[in-house]
Short mmCIF file of C-alpha atoms and ligand atoms in Angstrom, two decimals:
data_model
loop_
_atom_site.label_atom_id
_atom_site.label_comp_id
_atom_site.label_asym_id
_atom_site.label_seq_id
_atom_site.Cartn_x
_atom_site.Cartn_y
_atom_site.Cartn_z
CA MET A 177 142.65 115.25 102.78
CA ASN A 178 138.96 114.60 102.32
CA ASN A 179 137.27 117.63 100.69
CA ALA A 180 133.81 116.08 100.54
CA VAL A 181 131.14 118.42 101.91
CA PRO A 182 129.58 116.63 104.91
CA LEU A 183 125.89 115.84 104.57
CA PRO A 184 123.74 117.90 106.91
CA GLN A 185 122.65 115.88 109.92
CA ASN A 186 119.31 114.20 109.29
CA THR A 187 118.78 112.25 112.52
CA PRO A 188 115.38 112.66 114.21
CA GLU A 189 117.03 114.90 116.85
CA ALA A 190 118.70 117.14 114.25
CA LEU A 191 115.52 117.39 112.19
CA LYS A 192 113.40 118.09 115.27
CA ASN A 193 115.48 121.23 115.74
CA LEU A 194 114.80 122.31 112.19
CA PHE A 195 111.05 121.86 112.35
CA GLN A 196 109.04 124.38 114.32
CA LEU A 197 106.78 121.97 116.16
CA ASP A 198 105.90 122.54 119.80
CA SER A 199 108.50 120.51 121.73
CA GLY A 200 105.88 119.65 124.36
CA ILE A 201 103.83 117.64 121.85
CA ILE A 202 104.58 114.19 120.45
CA PHE A 203 103.57 114.87 116.89
CA LEU A 204 102.43 111.75 115.03
CA ASN A 205 100.09 113.52 112.63
CA HIS A 206 102.18 114.92 109.82
CA GLY A 207 99.52 113.58 107.46
CA SER A 208 96.79 116.09 108.27
CA PHE A 209 98.48 119.38 107.38
CA GLY A 210 102.22 118.72 107.05
CA ALA A 211 104.77 120.87 108.89
CA THR A 212 107.44 123.18 107.52
CA PRO A 213 111.07 123.32 108.67
CA LYS A 214 112.78 126.65 109.30
CA PRO A 215 114.97 126.80 106.16
CA ILE A 216 111.91 126.43 103.90
CA PHE A 217 109.94 128.86 106.05
CA GLU A 218 112.75 131.38 105.68
CA VAL A 219 112.54 131.13 101.88
CA PHE A 220 108.76 131.61 102.17
CA HIS A 221 109.23 134.76 104.25
CA ASN A 222 111.88 136.05 101.86
CA TRP A 223 109.34 135.82 99.02
CA GLN A 224 106.79 137.66 101.15
CA ARG A 225 109.32 140.38 102.02
CA LYS A 226 110.25 140.75 98.35
CA LEU A 227 106.58 141.10 97.45
CA GLU A 228 106.05 143.76 100.12
CA SER A 229 109.11 145.73 99.05
CA GLU A 230 107.49 146.49 95.69
CA PRO A 231 104.02 144.96 95.30
CA VAL A 232 103.43 146.43 91.86
CA ALA A 233 106.70 145.17 90.40
CA PHE A 234 106.21 141.77 92.03
CA LEU A 235 102.52 141.11 91.34
CA GLY A 236 102.17 143.32 88.28
CA ARG A 237 105.27 142.56 86.26
CA GLU A 238 107.46 139.81 87.66
CA ILE A 239 105.02 137.21 88.97
CA GLY A 240 104.68 135.35 85.66
CA SER A 241 108.38 134.62 85.38
CA TYR A 242 108.69 133.64 89.08
CA LEU A 243 105.80 131.21 88.76
CA ALA A 244 107.11 129.77 85.48
CA GLU A 245 110.50 129.14 87.08
CA ALA A 246 108.89 127.48 90.13
CA ARG A 247 106.62 125.42 87.89
CA SER A 248 109.56 124.09 85.92
CA HIS A 249 111.19 122.85 89.17
CA VAL A 250 108.09 121.15 90.52
CA ALA A 251 107.22 119.68 87.10
CA GLU A 252 110.64 118.06 86.94
CA TYR A 253 110.07 116.69 90.45
CA VAL A 254 106.74 115.05 89.54
CA HIS A 255 107.99 114.08 86.07
CA THR A 256 105.81 116.04 83.73
CA ASN A 257 105.95 119.14 81.51
CA ALA A 258 105.84 122.52 83.18
CA ASP A 259 103.02 123.68 80.88
CA ASP A 260 100.81 120.78 81.94
CA ILE A 261 100.61 121.80 85.60
CA VAL A 262 99.39 124.86 87.44
CA PHE A 263 99.76 125.90 91.05
CA ILE A 264 96.63 125.71 93.18
CA PRO A 265 96.19 126.26 96.93
CA ASN A 266 95.29 122.67 97.79
CA THR A 267 94.05 119.34 96.47
CA THR A 268 90.43 120.03 97.44
CA TYR A 269 90.54 123.06 95.15
CA GLY A 270 91.94 120.96 92.31
CA ILE A 271 89.25 118.27 92.60
CA ASN A 272 86.59 121.00 92.67
CA CYS A 273 88.01 122.50 89.45
CA ILE A 274 87.71 119.14 87.71
CA ALA A 275 84.30 118.12 89.11
CA HIS A 276 82.93 121.54 88.21
CA ALA A 277 84.31 121.57 84.69
CA LEU A 278 83.72 118.06 83.32
CA GLN A 279 80.66 118.13 81.13
CA LEU A 280 78.89 114.94 82.11
CA HIS A 281 75.32 113.99 81.36
CA SER A 282 72.41 112.89 83.47
CA GLY A 283 72.97 109.31 84.64
CA ASP A 284 76.71 109.29 83.90
CA GLU A 285 78.71 107.66 86.69
CA VAL A 286 81.81 108.75 88.57
CA LEU A 287 83.31 105.60 90.05
CA ALA A 288 85.34 106.03 93.23
CA THR A 289 86.57 103.71 95.96
CA ASP A 290 84.94 103.78 99.38
CA HIS A 291 88.24 105.07 100.86
CA GLU A 292 88.10 108.59 99.41
CA TYR A 293 88.58 111.83 101.33
CA GLY A 294 85.26 113.30 102.51
CA ALA A 295 85.78 116.85 101.22
CA CYS A 296 86.57 115.60 97.72
CA GLU A 297 83.61 113.22 97.76
CA ARG A 298 81.48 116.23 98.63
CA ALA A 299 82.96 118.18 95.70
CA TRP A 300 81.87 115.41 93.32
CA ARG A 301 78.45 115.11 94.91
CA PHE A 302 77.87 118.87 94.85
CA HIS A 303 78.99 119.54 91.29
CA GLY A 304 77.64 116.17 90.13
CA ALA A 305 74.17 116.86 91.53
CA GLN A 306 73.87 119.88 89.25
CA GLN A 307 74.55 117.64 86.24
CA GLU A 308 72.53 114.72 87.71
CA ILE A 309 75.52 112.40 87.67
CA VAL A 310 75.89 109.43 90.00
CA TYR A 311 78.83 109.33 92.43
CA LYS A 312 79.36 105.63 93.06
CA LYS A 313 81.46 104.30 95.94
CA GLN A 314 82.88 100.93 95.05
CA PRO A 315 83.77 98.84 98.13
CA ILE A 316 87.44 97.90 98.44
CA PRO A 317 87.32 95.28 101.21
CA LEU A 318 90.00 95.03 103.89
CA PRO A 319 92.52 93.62 104.19
CA VAL A 320 93.88 94.49 100.77
CA VAL A 321 95.96 91.60 99.49
CA SER A 322 97.25 92.19 95.99
CA ALA A 323 97.01 94.72 93.17
CA ASP A 324 95.16 92.14 91.07
CA ASP A 325 92.50 91.62 93.74
CA PHE A 326 92.21 95.36 94.12
CA ILE A 327 91.66 95.88 90.40
CA ASP A 328 89.07 93.08 90.31
CA ALA A 329 87.16 94.55 93.26
CA PHE A 330 87.27 98.06 91.85
CA TRP A 331 86.52 97.15 88.27
CA ALA A 332 83.42 95.26 89.36
CA GLY A 333 81.90 98.76 89.70
CA VAL A 334 82.52 99.78 86.08
CA THR A 335 79.43 99.92 83.87
CA SER A 336 78.69 101.33 80.45
CA LYS A 337 77.78 104.57 82.27
CA THR A 338 81.16 104.98 83.98
CA LYS A 339 82.67 108.13 82.51
CA VAL A 340 85.13 109.09 85.25
CA ILE A 341 87.24 107.23 87.81
CA PHE A 342 88.18 109.16 90.94
CA ILE A 343 90.80 107.52 93.15
CA SER A 344 93.34 108.41 95.83
CA GLN A 345 96.91 107.31 95.34
CA ILE A 346 97.30 107.36 99.14
CA THR A 347 94.04 107.23 101.07
CA SER A 348 93.17 109.39 104.04
CA PRO A 349 91.21 107.24 106.54
CA THR A 350 93.00 103.97 105.78
CA ALA A 351 96.43 105.37 104.76
CA LEU A 352 96.79 102.84 101.94
CA ILE A 353 98.68 103.23 98.68
CA PHE A 354 96.41 102.15 95.84
CA PRO A 355 97.68 100.77 92.50
CA VAL A 356 96.60 103.84 90.55
CA ARG A 357 99.00 103.32 87.68
CA GLU A 358 97.30 100.03 86.82
CA VAL A 359 93.88 101.68 87.22
CA CYS A 360 94.88 104.54 84.88
CA GLN A 361 96.15 102.12 82.24
CA LYS A 362 93.00 100.01 82.32
CA ALA A 363 90.78 103.09 82.30
CA ARG A 364 92.53 104.55 79.28
CA LYS A 365 91.90 101.37 77.33
CA ALA A 366 88.25 101.55 78.37
CA GLY A 367 87.96 105.25 77.44
CA ILE A 368 87.25 106.34 81.03
CA ILE A 369 88.65 109.65 82.34
CA THR A 370 90.91 109.27 85.40
CA VAL A 371 91.17 111.80 88.21
CA VAL A 372 93.80 111.00 90.82
CA ASP A 373 93.86 112.50 94.32
CA GLY A 374 97.54 112.69 95.25
CA ALA A 375 97.17 114.83 98.39
CA HIS A 376 99.66 112.69 100.36
CA VAL A 377 101.99 111.75 97.54
CA PRO A 378 104.65 114.42 96.78
CA GLY A 379 107.41 113.94 99.32
CA GLN A 380 106.13 110.61 100.65
CA THR A 381 106.46 108.35 97.65
CA ALA A 382 107.95 108.79 94.18
CA LEU A 383 105.60 110.35 91.67
CA ASN A 384 106.03 109.95 87.93
CA ILE A 385 103.03 111.48 86.22
CA THR A 386 104.31 110.66 82.75
CA GLU A 387 104.48 106.95 83.58
CA MET A 388 101.17 106.92 85.43
CA ASP A 389 99.46 108.88 82.64
CA PRO A 390 96.28 109.97 84.42
CA ASP A 391 93.96 112.51 82.77
CA PHE A 392 94.00 114.71 85.87
CA TYR A 393 96.12 114.66 89.02
CA ALA A 394 95.97 116.98 92.04
CA GLY A 395 98.61 116.82 94.76
CA ASN A 396 99.84 118.79 97.75
CA PHE A 397 103.30 120.15 98.32
CA HIS A 398 102.31 121.32 101.80
CA LYS A 399 101.94 117.86 103.32
CA TRP A 400 104.87 115.45 102.88
CA LEU A 401 107.14 117.74 100.87
CA CYS A 402 106.91 120.17 103.83
CA ALA A 403 106.23 123.30 101.75
CA PRO A 404 104.28 126.12 103.43
CA LYS A 405 100.49 125.70 103.59
CA GLY A 406 98.61 126.57 100.42
CA SER A 407 101.02 124.97 97.97
CA ALA A 408 99.66 122.32 95.60
CA PHE A 409 99.40 121.53 91.92
CA LEU A 410 96.90 120.44 89.32
CA TYR A 411 98.01 118.40 86.32
CA ALA A 412 95.87 118.01 83.24
CA ARG A 413 96.79 115.90 80.24
CA LYS A 414 97.17 118.07 77.15
CA ASP A 415 94.02 116.78 75.44
CA MET A 416 92.00 117.33 78.65
CA GLN A 417 93.17 120.88 79.32
CA PRO A 418 90.56 122.53 77.05
CA LEU A 419 87.82 120.91 79.18
CA LEU A 420 88.85 122.81 82.30
CA ASN A 421 87.11 126.03 83.26
CA PRO A 422 88.44 128.30 85.95
CA LEU A 423 86.63 128.06 89.29
CA VAL A 424 87.33 131.76 89.66
CA VAL A 425 87.04 133.79 86.47
CA SER A 426 89.70 136.45 86.14
CA TRP A 427 91.96 138.07 83.54
CA GLY A 428 92.95 134.76 81.98
CA TRP A 429 89.47 134.11 80.61
CA GLN A 430 89.16 135.70 77.16
CA SER A 431 92.64 137.01 77.84
CA ASP A 432 93.85 140.17 76.12
CA SER A 433 97.34 138.73 75.99
CA PRO A 434 97.08 134.93 75.71
CA GLY A 435 100.01 132.91 76.99
CA VAL A 436 101.13 129.39 76.13
CA SER A 437 97.69 127.83 76.64
CA GLN A 438 94.17 128.44 77.83
CA PHE A 439 94.95 126.15 80.80
CA GLN A 440 97.82 128.40 81.91
CA ASP A 441 95.78 131.56 81.26
CA TYR A 442 92.80 130.36 83.30
CA PHE A 443 94.82 129.27 86.31
CA GLY A 444 97.67 131.77 86.22
CA TRP A 445 95.85 134.57 88.05
CA ALA A 446 92.72 134.28 90.17
CA GLY A 447 92.83 137.76 91.72
CA THR A 448 95.31 139.28 94.15
CA ASP A 449 96.81 136.68 96.46
CA ASP A 450 100.12 135.78 98.07
CA PRO A 451 101.95 133.29 95.80
CA SER A 452 104.83 132.82 98.27
CA ALA A 453 103.78 129.27 99.21
CA TYR A 454 103.88 128.26 95.54
CA LEU A 455 107.23 129.93 95.02
CA SER A 456 108.66 128.09 98.04
CA ALA A 457 107.89 124.61 96.67
CA PRO A 458 111.28 124.39 94.86
CA ALA A 459 113.02 125.18 98.18
CA ALA A 460 111.11 122.29 99.77
CA ILE A 461 112.35 119.95 97.03
CA GLN A 462 115.89 121.22 97.53
CA PHE A 463 115.65 120.85 101.30
CA GLN A 464 114.67 117.19 101.02
CA GLN A 465 117.46 116.58 98.51
CA GLU A 466 120.05 118.26 100.72
CA TYR A 467 118.98 116.25 103.76
CA ASP A 468 119.00 112.98 101.80
CA TRP A 469 115.28 112.43 102.29
CA GLU A 470 115.52 109.04 100.59
CA SER A 471 117.31 107.75 103.67
CA VAL A 472 115.00 109.71 105.99
CA ARG A 473 111.99 108.05 104.33
CA ARG A 474 113.58 104.62 104.69
CA ARG A 475 114.20 105.26 108.37
CA CYS A 476 110.63 106.51 108.88
CA ARG A 477 109.30 103.36 107.25
CA ILE A 478 111.32 101.18 109.63
CA THR A 479 110.19 103.23 112.64
CA LEU A 480 106.56 102.98 111.53
CA GLN A 481 106.91 99.28 110.83
CA GLU A 482 107.81 98.72 114.47
CA ILE A 483 105.10 101.05 115.80
CA ARG A 484 102.50 99.35 113.62
CA ALA A 485 103.52 95.85 114.70
CA ASN A 486 103.45 96.88 118.39
CA LEU A 487 100.05 98.50 117.97
CA HIS A 488 98.63 95.36 116.41
CA GLU A 489 100.02 93.29 119.25
CA LEU A 490 98.60 95.61 121.89
CA LEU A 491 95.23 96.20 120.25
CA GLN A 492 94.81 92.64 119.01
CA THR A 493 93.35 93.78 115.70
CA ALA A 494 94.28 92.43 112.27
CA PRO A 495 96.40 94.42 109.79
CA ILE A 496 94.50 95.96 106.88
CA ALA A 497 97.38 95.45 104.43
CA PRO A 498 100.52 93.35 104.07
CA ASP A 499 103.69 94.73 105.64
CA SER A 500 104.93 95.98 102.28
CA GLU A 501 106.07 99.33 100.89
CA VAL A 502 103.68 98.71 98.05
CA TRP A 503 100.77 99.38 100.42
CA TRP A 504 102.05 101.95 102.93
CA GLN A 505 105.07 104.15 103.55
CA GLN A 506 105.06 106.89 106.19
CA MET A 507 101.44 106.56 107.34
CA ALA A 508 99.64 103.50 108.65
CA ALA A 509 96.11 102.97 109.93
CA VAL A 510 95.52 100.37 112.62
CA PRO A 511 91.98 99.23 113.51
CA LEU A 512 90.91 99.95 117.08
CA PRO A 513 89.12 97.39 119.24
CA GLU A 514 85.52 98.06 120.36
CA ARG A 515 86.72 98.63 123.94
CA ALA A 516 88.83 101.67 122.97
CA PRO A 517 87.11 104.74 124.46
CA GLN A 518 85.18 107.02 122.12
CA ASP A 519 87.26 110.01 123.18
CA LEU A 520 90.58 108.24 122.58
CA GLN A 521 92.05 111.00 120.40
CA GLN A 522 91.18 113.67 122.98
CA GLN A 523 92.58 111.57 125.85
CA LEU A 524 95.83 111.01 123.97
CA PHE A 525 96.18 114.72 123.37
CA GLN A 526 94.96 116.08 126.68
CA ARG A 527 96.52 113.55 129.04
CA TYR A 528 99.62 112.50 127.10
CA HIS A 529 100.21 115.41 124.66
CA ILE A 530 100.21 113.04 121.72
CA GLU A 531 98.81 114.40 118.47
CA VAL A 532 97.47 111.46 116.49
CA PRO A 533 94.12 111.15 114.68
CA VAL A 534 91.36 108.57 115.09
CA PHE A 535 89.10 108.11 112.06
CA LYS A 536 85.87 106.23 111.60
CA TRP A 537 85.60 104.47 108.28
CA ASN A 538 82.83 102.03 107.34
CA ASN A 539 81.86 101.64 111.02
CA GLN A 540 85.39 100.74 112.06
CA ARG A 541 87.63 103.12 114.01
CA PHE A 542 91.30 103.46 113.09
CA ILE A 543 94.25 105.18 114.68
CA ARG A 544 96.38 106.69 111.89
CA VAL A 545 100.05 107.13 112.70
CA SER A 546 102.31 109.34 110.57
CA VAL A 547 106.08 109.15 110.86
CA GLN A 548 108.12 112.04 109.50
CA GLY A 549 111.85 112.75 109.73
CA TYR A 550 111.56 114.38 113.16
CA ASN A 551 109.92 111.29 114.73
CA SER A 552 111.97 108.75 116.66
CA PRO A 553 111.09 105.27 117.95
CA GLU A 554 110.57 106.91 121.37
CA ASP A 555 107.53 108.74 119.97
CA GLY A 556 106.05 105.37 119.08
CA ALA A 557 106.91 103.99 122.53
CA ALA A 558 105.13 106.96 124.15
CA LEU A 559 102.03 106.27 122.07
CA LEU A 560 102.11 102.62 123.01
CA ASN A 561 102.47 103.35 126.74
CA ALA A 562 99.65 105.88 126.66
CA LEU A 563 97.37 103.43 124.86
CA LYS A 564 98.22 100.69 127.37
CA GLN A 565 97.21 102.95 130.25
CA ILE A 566 94.06 104.20 128.56
CA LEU A 567 92.93 100.69 127.64
CA ALA A 568 93.72 99.37 131.10
CA SER A 569 91.38 101.94 132.65
CA ALA A 570 88.69 101.60 129.91
C1 PLP B 236 93.35 111.77 100.37
C2 PLP B 236 93.18 113.24 100.62
N1 PLP B 236 92.71 114.01 99.62
C3 PLP B 236 92.55 115.33 99.75
C4 PLP B 236 92.88 115.96 100.93
C5 PLP B 236 92.68 117.43 101.02
O1 PLP B 236 93.87 118.11 101.12
P1 PLP B 236 93.78 119.69 101.22
O2 PLP B 236 93.07 120.00 102.51
O3 PLP B 236 95.17 120.16 101.20
O4 PLP B 236 92.97 120.14 100.06
C6 PLP B 236 93.37 115.22 102.00
C7 PLP B 236 93.72 115.88 103.27
O5 PLP B 236 94.12 115.30 104.23
C8 PLP B 236 93.51 113.82 101.83
O6 PLP B 236 93.95 113.05 102.84
#
């Protein structure tokens, strides 16, 4: 007799039933805001119900131990120490905390790639303007070819004034995985602070913060890990933690009862809020383990590989990266031809009920396709058919 517990079904059809997405929409945009399956959502609601059953016990007495427990799970998942990370609502918040706190001087440079996410660029420009620092966008030309070429192109922007490097591990408009580990290593040797934007990383590709060794890292649990919205983390290397100020000053500043560190005190409580999304992150990790997400990710990659190749054939545009897991996993950006209508995204949604974003980057438009566990090759075929019809009538 075989007593092995059967794995829960993780086919696209089975997973589609677990996610809560509108069945009338072909959803190829997991990348923008993620999506949360029912079992994780149920855990989230259980936390909210527990909070409401005794708000004073929950928020006044027990919250610290709940958060510490959740932090230890997520820290293990991203391979770092629980005391070196704090929960934050989103990556934008984390980048703001860093840009606001780093004490730079007039003329100091923050070197970034020209593929960074607009909101985070704005955070640097806003906080940087107050300190008269220069936010410098270093061109990373497309197509990317090799990590060595990438490093050469990026490092050409380093000067004696470069104090900080800001870089996405997975970019938003171009959906590329950048070799941030190599960048962090080189920067450490050069004495430059590294700030990594990992908004798309947890749940999409393996993250080992200890190996990467950045100075700061902010990442979302609510995108590819499928945690409820408002669940993210900020990592700060031990020697960098004293540099961080809270964006919101609360009880942790000049605390009457200091905890393990100033970092934990500053970020542990920012006023009354609902921490249920943070507390549900461990359930999201568990969900992906139970459903063998390694194999789901592999399948998504294969599905996307086919969609991407078909899109290139149809659109007759050149790939922006080699067909390699080094450069992209569950998201891919494909350049659009000039003849694609300006309202392509709206047409795809309104006429074909396909949710997929079109981004403009450096004067080139891209269609960015995300493939998550609930997507099947048929979703890609629907996108392709819709594009054929739209282009034929353009
Ligand atoms: C590369 C990158 N960084 C940061 C963000 C911001 O994430 P959030 O809105 O959760 O702060 C995004 C969102 O899509 C992103 O793509």
